[in-house]
Amino acid sequence: MTLEQKRTEYTSIKHQLEEFAHQYYVLDNPSVPDAEYDRLMLALIAIEKEFPALKTPDSPSQKVGGRALTKFEQVTHEIPMLSLDNGFDDADLFSFEQRVKDRLNAVGDIEFACEPKLDGLAVSILYENGLLVQAATRGDGQTGENITENVKTIANVPLRLRGDNLPQRLEVRGEVFMPKAGFEALNEQQRASGGKLFVNPRNAAAGALRQLDSKITAKRPLRLYAYSVGVLEGGDIANETTHSARLSALADLGLPICAESGKVIGAEQTVEYFNKIGSMRAKLSYDIDGVVFKVNDLVLQQRLGFVSKAPRWAMAQKFPAQEELTVLNDVEFQVGRTGAITPVARLEPVFVGGVTVSNATLHNQDEIERLNVKVGDTVIIRRAGDVIPQIVSVVEERRPETASDIVFPVNCPICESHIEKLEGEAVARCTGGLVCQAQRKEAIKHFASRKAFDIEGLGDKVVEQLVDNNLINTPADIFQLTLPPLVALERMGDKSAVNLLRAIDTSKTTTLPKFIYALGIREVGEATARNLALHFTTLDAVISANLEALIEVSDVGNVVAKHIVNFMREEANVNIIQKLIEFGVNWPDIETPNEDEQPFNGKAIVLTGTLTQMGRSEAKAKLQSLGAKVTGSVSAKTDLLIAGDKAGSKLNKAEQLGIETWDEQQFVDFLRRLDT
């Protein structure tokens, strides 16, 4: 057989396969058995191996995967892929139509194209002269990742468009998803092979699209539904004047369109369509989380334009959260990076909102009391926004006799430090800020930060490396670091390690205010740390101060005083402080300031307006260092108000009360005189 005869045979087989795939995957109307399709595919691949020159970019063999990549390239969208505003009840649909009518000065009802909102991943697929040349993820709306090789493997995505008078360039936008049946089959395969199960179809689809090896993607049961057009140059489709007509034109070009798409007139019909799709939701072959409504007329879409990152002519109406019954088997307490204690419900696994849920947050003790929930209760679980599982209520009539109260721990489950829960606060927190493993990364990052010990070279990433390699567990361990383990760290050369050790050694000489601030006591910022240091003058005095003594400090109220007392009563925290001093951390003694050095001692001062020569926090710190108590509101007890630009009601009130007022320049001049 000559090459030309082989080319004819190859072209014939290719066209047959394209037609069979279109009938099977797009029209859902297969015309031949799977065995016949497989036989023809093998014949095509055999020809391509024997005559590689005959292989074309749109060959059906591309559906089994192309070359493996080392990374995804970035793709800038020619037209941004915007997000949609959300609605949640019928009133939102009526408001949406009214906004559209008001902007268009329209009197009659608006026609809307409507489509189920698939729970998948948005993609952009570019065809040039009918041939698929590029596919990209939505990304941040401006830039996505090049996933061309992976999208080519999706069974119902044509590699070449069908029909005549094709556009020179056509960017199709659609949603890649995994049908429910395919997801179940995939998880069954994973289960049989001992692999990791996928959480839900959306996650499985996302993982499949981001495989660097497209042959893996080809094995995943992905599908696409096209829902709009981006770039469009030429072709019959450019003559269409409505969104729904464009979708029909895309179908004529061989692209898959959601069969449940439609069009309605007026807000009342949008509500009817939304309810209709909602009633079908559980029976659909794919997951959805709402319905998208778009003004159908393309000219009206252009007139409406965009606001922020969303079009004015479209809205996504979300379904209410789905709920199921299950049993609360146990409650465990987790410690967050800031010390917050969160109760986590361990549930009898239940399938809700397309996901098997076995855990849910109970938020805090107040929420447990509000729900009146006990271990052993039957509870109603909801995926709020179809994302976050939460317990909605308890079915008390099903409460067993063995149900037990949920008891909040007194001590941290990680480090055994006391747990504090102040009156008026919902969240309970571990007080072992310097020793708790759950908090150690944040505690060390804060300790080394610029306003604390200011250790150059000990940034967040280095801290994480040191903690992850068990080189440091507390701030005190920083001062025990040596060269060999530092040099062994990734991206830490000899010079960097030596410089870091030098910076650590230099940081040992600090000030008492910076030391107190570095401890990371809740709500003790720079100004409060400075006031504590100036008031008590020694660290021992701060450590041993009781509630009454602390409240006497400027800018320290009852809540902050309790945080300080709770922190300092933890022996483990005090031990770390003592270790820091043993390892050489030091500061000069603080002398009690003279009255001349604190001209605002005991004065209540208010800052208002915009300060142009210094920041508000800097001004506040200067005032406090001069003995002032800086407050946020003007009253008869206010001694002075300092007003920047655009000072408003506070300045007016001060003038009415006869309170002395300065502008910013007067304040700056006063500070300069003090320095001379």
PDB file of C-alpha atoms in Angstrom, residues 114-309:
ATOM      1  CA  CYS A 114     -30.165  30.007  32.551  1.00  0.00           C
ATOM      2  CA  GLU A 115     -27.794  27.123  33.204  1.00  0.00           C
ATOM      3  CA  PRO A 116     -27.118  24.799  36.155  1.00  0.00           C
ATOM      4  CA  LYS A 117     -23.994  25.967  37.970  1.00  0.00           C
ATOM      5  CA  LEU A 118     -21.709  22.959  37.760  1.00  0.00           C
ATOM      6  CA  ASP A 119     -19.450  22.223  40.714  1.00  0.00           C
ATOM      7  CA  GLY A 120     -16.224  21.839  38.767  1.00  0.00           C
ATOM      8  CA  LEU A 121     -13.364  23.949  37.435  1.00  0.00           C
ATOM      9  CA  ALA A 122     -13.647  26.762  34.916  1.00  0.00           C
ATOM     10  CA  VAL A 123     -11.410  26.458  31.867  1.00  0.00           C
ATOM     11  CA  SER A 124     -10.697  28.387  28.678  1.00  0.00           C
ATOM     12  CA  ILE A 125     -10.167  26.491  25.397  1.00  0.00           C
ATOM     13  CA  LEU A 126      -8.856  28.316  22.338  1.00  0.00           C
ATOM     14  CA  TYR A 127      -9.532  27.078  18.782  1.00  0.00           C
ATOM     15  CA  GLU A 128      -7.784  28.594  15.783  1.00  0.00           C
ATOM     16  CA  ASN A 129      -9.334  27.812  12.398  1.00  0.00           C
ATOM     17  CA  GLY A 130     -11.189  24.978  14.128  1.00  0.00           C
ATOM     18  CA  LEU A 131      -8.165  23.334  15.751  1.00  0.00           C
ATOM     19  CA  LEU A 132      -7.670  23.175  19.530  1.00  0.00           C
ATOM     20  CA  VAL A 133      -4.417  25.028  20.214  1.00  0.00           C
ATOM     21  CA  GLN A 134      -4.534  25.986  23.903  1.00  0.00           C
ATOM     22  CA  ALA A 135      -6.423  25.327  27.129  1.00  0.00           C
ATOM     23  CA  ALA A 136      -5.973  27.081  30.451  1.00  0.00           C
ATOM     24  CA  THR A 137      -7.397  27.156  33.963  1.00  0.00           C
ATOM     25  CA  ARG A 138      -9.254  30.228  35.190  1.00  0.00           C
ATOM     26  CA  GLY A 139      -6.525  30.931  37.771  1.00  0.00           C
ATOM     27  CA  ASP A 140      -7.002  34.366  39.332  1.00  0.00           C
ATOM     28  CA  GLY A 141      -9.150  35.531  36.431  1.00  0.00           C
ATOM     29  CA  GLN A 142      -6.256  37.304  34.716  1.00  0.00           C
ATOM     30  CA  THR A 143      -3.684  34.498  34.548  1.00  0.00           C
ATOM     31  CA  GLY A 144      -4.161  30.731  34.507  1.00  0.00           C
ATOM     32  CA  GLU A 145      -2.102  27.589  33.882  1.00  0.00           C
ATOM     33  CA  ASN A 146      -1.576  25.967  30.514  1.00  0.00           C
ATOM     34  CA  ILE A 147      -3.346  22.587  30.704  1.00  0.00           C
ATOM     35  CA  THR A 148      -3.667  21.980  26.956  1.00  0.00           C
ATOM     36  CA  GLU A 149      -2.352  18.417  26.988  1.00  0.00           C
ATOM     37  CA  ASN A 150      -4.723  17.438  29.786  1.00  0.00           C
ATOM     38  CA  VAL A 151      -7.826  19.032  28.265  1.00  0.00           C
ATOM     39  CA  LYS A 152      -7.121  17.215  24.994  1.00  0.00           C
ATOM     40  CA  THR A 153      -7.691  13.929  26.836  1.00  0.00           C
ATOM     41  CA  ILE A 154     -11.230  14.846  27.951  1.00  0.00           C
ATOM     42  CA  ALA A 155     -13.526  12.558  26.019  1.00  0.00           C
ATOM     43  CA  ASN A 156     -16.197  15.073  24.976  1.00  0.00           C
ATOM     44  CA  VAL A 157     -13.829  17.921  24.069  1.00  0.00           C
ATOM     45  CA  PRO A 158     -13.361  17.999  20.268  1.00  0.00           C
ATOM     46  CA  LEU A 159      -9.812  18.465  19.051  1.00  0.00           C
ATOM     47  CA  ARG A 160     -11.251  19.943  15.833  1.00  0.00           C
ATOM     48  CA  LEU A 161     -14.540  21.797  15.480  1.00  0.00           C
ATOM     49  CA  ARG A 162     -17.263  20.551  13.152  1.00  0.00           C
ATOM     50  CA  GLY A 163     -19.064  22.388  10.340  1.00  0.00           C
ATOM     51  CA  ASP A 164     -18.298  25.096   7.802  1.00  0.00           C
ATOM     52  CA  ASN A 165     -17.349  28.783   8.099  1.00  0.00           C
ATOM     53  CA  LEU A 166     -15.510  28.218  11.370  1.00  0.00           C
ATOM     54  CA  PRO A 167     -14.214  31.192  13.381  1.00  0.00           C
ATOM     55  CA  GLN A 168     -10.591  32.173  12.819  1.00  0.00           C
ATOM     56  CA  ARG A 169     -10.272  32.260  16.603  1.00  0.00           C
ATOM     57  CA  LEU A 170     -12.787  31.026  19.151  1.00  0.00           C
ATOM     58  CA  GLU A 171     -12.217  30.890  22.896  1.00  0.00           C
ATOM     59  CA  VAL A 172     -14.710  28.539  24.513  1.00  0.00           C
ATOM     60  CA  ARG A 173     -15.265  28.809  28.251  1.00  0.00           C
ATOM     61  CA  GLY A 174     -16.679  25.920  30.172  1.00  0.00           C
ATOM     62  CA  GLU A 175     -16.659  23.815  33.301  1.00  0.00           C
ATOM     63  CA  VAL A 176     -14.659  20.624  33.627  1.00  0.00           C
ATOM     64  CA  PHE A 177     -16.304  18.196  36.027  1.00  0.00           C
ATOM     65  CA  MET A 178     -16.447  14.537  36.963  1.00  0.00           C
ATOM     66  CA  PRO A 179     -19.866  12.878  36.684  1.00  0.00           C
ATOM     67  CA  LYS A 180     -21.131  11.210  39.850  1.00  0.00           C
ATOM     68  CA  ALA A 181     -20.962   7.726  38.336  1.00  0.00           C
ATOM     69  CA  GLY A 182     -17.394   8.265  37.159  1.00  0.00           C
ATOM     70  CA  PHE A 183     -16.399   9.552  40.584  1.00  0.00           C
ATOM     71  CA  GLU A 184     -17.830   6.482  42.307  1.00  0.00           C
ATOM     72  CA  ALA A 185     -16.088   4.162  39.836  1.00  0.00           C
ATOM     73  CA  LEU A 186     -12.789   6.008  40.325  1.00  0.00           C
ATOM     74  CA  ASN A 187     -13.014   5.721  44.101  1.00  0.00           C
ATOM     75  CA  GLU A 188     -13.845   2.039  43.766  1.00  0.00           C
ATOM     76  CA  GLN A 189     -10.649   1.580  41.769  1.00  0.00           C
ATOM     77  CA  GLN A 190      -8.689   3.505  44.397  1.00  0.00           C
ATOM     78  CA  ARG A 191     -10.198   1.402  47.149  1.00  0.00           C
ATOM     79  CA  ALA A 192      -9.330  -1.840  45.348  1.00  0.00           C
ATOM     80  CA  SER A 193      -5.744  -0.754  44.772  1.00  0.00           C
ATOM     81  CA  GLY A 194      -5.277   0.612  48.290  1.00  0.00           C
ATOM     82  CA  GLY A 195      -4.982   4.179  46.976  1.00  0.00           C
ATOM     83  CA  LYS A 196      -6.187   7.395  48.575  1.00  0.00           C
ATOM     84  CA  LEU A 197      -9.915   8.053  48.143  1.00  0.00           C
ATOM     85  CA  PHE A 198     -11.042  11.335  46.627  1.00  0.00           C
ATOM     86  CA  VAL A 199     -13.224  13.555  48.807  1.00  0.00           C
ATOM     87  CA  ASN A 200     -15.731  14.641  46.158  1.00  0.00           C
ATOM     88  CA  PRO A 201     -16.064  14.877  42.359  1.00  0.00           C
ATOM     89  CA  ARG A 202     -14.806  18.458  42.261  1.00  0.00           C
ATOM     90  CA  ASN A 203     -11.575  17.612  44.081  1.00  0.00           C
ATOM     91  CA  ALA A 204     -11.085  14.574  41.881  1.00  0.00           C
ATOM     92  CA  ALA A 205     -11.557  16.700  38.756  1.00  0.00           C
ATOM     93  CA  ALA A 206      -9.157  19.363  40.046  1.00  0.00           C
ATOM     94  CA  GLY A 207      -6.500  16.762  40.777  1.00  0.00           C
ATOM     95  CA  ALA A 208      -6.918  15.194  37.355  1.00  0.00           C
ATOM     96  CA  LEU A 209      -6.590  18.499  35.502  1.00  0.00           C
ATOM     97  CA  ARG A 210      -3.378  19.384  37.330  1.00  0.00           C
ATOM     98  CA  GLN A 211      -1.508  16.182  36.523  1.00  0.00           C
ATOM     99  CA  LEU A 212       1.807  16.862  34.798  1.00  0.00           C
ATOM    100  CA  ASP A 213       1.442  13.523  33.012  1.00  0.00           C
ATOM    101  CA  SER A 214      -1.588  13.774  30.705  1.00  0.00           C
ATOM    102  CA  LYS A 215      -1.761   9.981  30.460  1.00  0.00           C
ATOM    103  CA  ILE A 216      -2.969   9.987  34.084  1.00  0.00           C
ATOM    104  CA  THR A 217      -5.568  12.637  33.244  1.00  0.00           C
ATOM    105  CA  ALA A 218      -6.766  10.494  30.343  1.00  0.00           C
ATOM    106  CA  LYS A 219      -7.669   7.716  32.772  1.00  0.00           C
ATOM    107  CA  ARG A 220      -9.955   9.982  34.800  1.00  0.00           C
ATOM    108  CA  PRO A 221     -13.624  10.243  33.722  1.00  0.00           C
ATOM    109  CA  LEU A 222     -13.665  13.998  33.077  1.00  0.00           C
ATOM    110  CA  ARG A 223     -16.260  15.851  31.029  1.00  0.00           C
ATOM    111  CA  LEU A 224     -16.793  19.435  29.904  1.00  0.00           C
ATOM    112  CA  TYR A 225     -19.872  21.595  29.396  1.00  0.00           C
ATOM    113  CA  ALA A 226     -19.340  24.834  27.491  1.00  0.00           C
ATOM    114  CA  TYR A 227     -21.146  27.836  28.949  1.00  0.00           C
ATOM    115  CA  SER A 228     -19.845  30.949  27.163  1.00  0.00           C
ATOM    116  CA  VAL A 229     -17.541  32.498  24.597  1.00  0.00           C
ATOM    117  CA  GLY A 230     -14.523  34.730  25.225  1.00  0.00           C
ATOM    118  CA  VAL A 231     -12.407  35.724  22.224  1.00  0.00           C
ATOM    119  CA  LEU A 232     -14.391  35.452  18.982  1.00  0.00           C
ATOM    120  CA  GLU A 233     -13.154  36.327  15.503  1.00  0.00           C
ATOM    121  CA  GLY A 234     -15.255  35.433  12.450  1.00  0.00           C
ATOM    122  CA  GLY A 235     -17.460  32.469  11.684  1.00  0.00           C
ATOM    123  CA  ASP A 236     -21.232  32.052  11.654  1.00  0.00           C
ATOM    124  CA  ILE A 237     -21.351  32.059  15.462  1.00  0.00           C
ATOM    125  CA  ALA A 238     -20.327  35.743  15.444  1.00  0.00           C
ATOM    126  CA  ASN A 239     -23.718  36.576  13.870  1.00  0.00           C
ATOM    127  CA  GLU A 240     -25.703  35.290  16.859  1.00  0.00           C
ATOM    128  CA  THR A 241     -27.305  38.018  18.974  1.00  0.00           C
ATOM    129  CA  THR A 242     -28.206  36.121  22.155  1.00  0.00           C
ATOM    130  CA  HIS A 243     -26.309  34.037  24.673  1.00  0.00           C
ATOM    131  CA  SER A 244     -28.611  31.028  24.212  1.00  0.00           C
ATOM    132  CA  ALA A 245     -28.178  31.175  20.426  1.00  0.00           C
ATOM    133  CA  ARG A 246     -24.420  31.190  20.884  1.00  0.00           C
ATOM    134  CA  LEU A 247     -24.668  28.076  23.037  1.00  0.00           C
ATOM    135  CA  SER A 248     -26.667  26.371  20.274  1.00  0.00           C
ATOM    136  CA  ALA A 249     -24.009  27.440  17.789  1.00  0.00           C
ATOM    137  CA  LEU A 250     -21.311  25.934  20.027  1.00  0.00           C
ATOM    138  CA  ALA A 251     -23.276  22.668  20.036  1.00  0.00           C
ATOM    139  CA  ASP A 252     -23.383  22.776  16.214  1.00  0.00           C
ATOM    140  CA  LEU A 253     -19.586  23.111  16.271  1.00  0.00           C
ATOM    141  CA  GLY A 254     -19.384  19.856  18.204  1.00  0.00           C
ATOM    142  CA  LEU A 255     -19.001  21.248  21.729  1.00  0.00           C
ATOM    143  CA  PRO A 256     -20.962  19.714  24.620  1.00  0.00           C
ATOM    144  CA  ILE A 257     -23.662  21.915  26.184  1.00  0.00           C
ATOM    145  CA  CYS A 258     -25.576  21.201  29.384  1.00  0.00           C
ATOM    146  CA  ALA A 259     -28.921  19.726  28.370  1.00  0.00           C
ATOM    147  CA  GLU A 260     -30.664  21.421  31.286  1.00  0.00           C
ATOM    148  CA  SER A 261     -29.811  24.912  30.000  1.00  0.00           C
ATOM    149  CA  GLY A 262     -32.754  27.084  29.003  1.00  0.00           C
ATOM    150  CA  LYS A 263     -34.152  30.600  28.872  1.00  0.00           C
ATOM    151  CA  VAL A 264     -36.910  32.376  30.768  1.00  0.00           C
ATOM    152  CA  ILE A 265     -38.572  35.771  30.807  1.00  0.00           C
ATOM    153  CA  GLY A 266     -38.813  37.838  33.971  1.00  0.00           C
ATOM    154  CA  ALA A 267     -37.890  37.284  37.601  1.00  0.00           C
ATOM    155  CA  GLU A 268     -40.879  35.052  38.346  1.00  0.00           C
ATOM    156  CA  GLN A 269     -39.757  32.542  35.730  1.00  0.00           C
ATOM    157  CA  THR A 270     -36.176  32.627  37.046  1.00  0.00           C
ATOM    158  CA  VAL A 271     -37.562  31.525  40.413  1.00  0.00           C
ATOM    159  CA  GLU A 272     -39.564  28.746  38.750  1.00  0.00           C
ATOM    160  CA  TYR A 273     -36.523  27.535  36.805  1.00  0.00           C
ATOM    161  CA  PHE A 274     -34.352  27.651  39.924  1.00  0.00           C
ATOM    162  CA  ASN A 275     -36.871  25.565  41.881  1.00  0.00           C
ATOM    163  CA  LYS A 276     -37.219  23.114  38.988  1.00  0.00           C
ATOM    164  CA  ILE A 277     -33.451  22.524  38.832  1.00  0.00           C
ATOM    165  CA  GLY A 278     -33.329  22.274  42.624  1.00  0.00           C
ATOM    166  CA  SER A 279     -35.927  19.490  42.571  1.00  0.00           C
ATOM    167  CA  MET A 280     -33.820  17.631  39.973  1.00  0.00           C
ATOM    168  CA  ARG A 281     -30.515  18.186  41.755  1.00  0.00           C
ATOM    169  CA  ALA A 282     -30.167  14.800  43.461  1.00  0.00           C
ATOM    170  CA  LYS A 283     -31.058  12.956  40.227  1.00  0.00           C
ATOM    171  CA  LEU A 284     -28.677  14.833  37.952  1.00  0.00           C
ATOM    172  CA  SER A 285     -25.623  12.931  36.760  1.00  0.00           C
ATOM    173  CA  TYR A 286     -23.331  15.750  37.866  1.00  0.00           C
ATOM    174  CA  ASP A 287     -22.927  17.935  40.976  1.00  0.00           C
ATOM    175  CA  ILE A 288     -24.271  21.486  40.952  1.00  0.00           C
ATOM    176  CA  ASP A 289     -24.353  24.180  43.625  1.00  0.00           C
ATOM    177  CA  GLY A 290     -26.754  26.640  42.050  1.00  0.00           C
ATOM    178  CA  VAL A 291     -28.059  28.163  38.832  1.00  0.00           C
ATOM    179  CA  VAL A 292     -26.511  30.912  36.704  1.00  0.00           C
ATOM    180  CA  PHE A 293     -28.793  33.536  35.144  1.00  0.00           C
ATOM    181  CA  LYS A 294     -27.512  35.781  32.337  1.00  0.00           C
ATOM    182  CA  VAL A 295     -29.202  38.569  30.419  1.00  0.00           C
ATOM    183  CA  ASN A 296     -29.749  36.790  27.109  1.00  0.00           C
ATOM    184  CA  ASP A 297     -29.387  39.734  24.713  1.00  0.00           C
ATOM    185  CA  LEU A 298     -25.685  40.249  23.914  1.00  0.00           C
ATOM    186  CA  VAL A 299     -26.142  43.942  23.091  1.00  0.00           C
ATOM    187  CA  LEU A 300     -27.759  44.481  26.486  1.00  0.00           C
ATOM    188  CA  GLN A 301     -24.848  42.626  28.097  1.00  0.00           C
ATOM    189  CA  GLN A 302     -22.446  45.134  26.532  1.00  0.00           C
ATOM    190  CA  ARG A 303     -24.558  48.061  27.734  1.00  0.00           C
ATOM    191  CA  LEU A 304     -24.657  46.687  31.274  1.00  0.00           C
ATOM    192  CA  GLY A 305     -20.910  46.109  31.431  1.00  0.00           C
ATOM    193  CA  PHE A 306     -19.043  45.084  34.564  1.00  0.00           C
ATOM    194  CA  VAL A 307     -18.591  46.135  38.161  1.00  0.00           C
ATOM    195  CA  SER A 308     -15.451  45.233  40.119  1.00  0.00           C
ATOM    196  CA  LYS A 309     -14.699  41.610  39.163  1.00  0.00           C
TER     197      LYS A 309
END
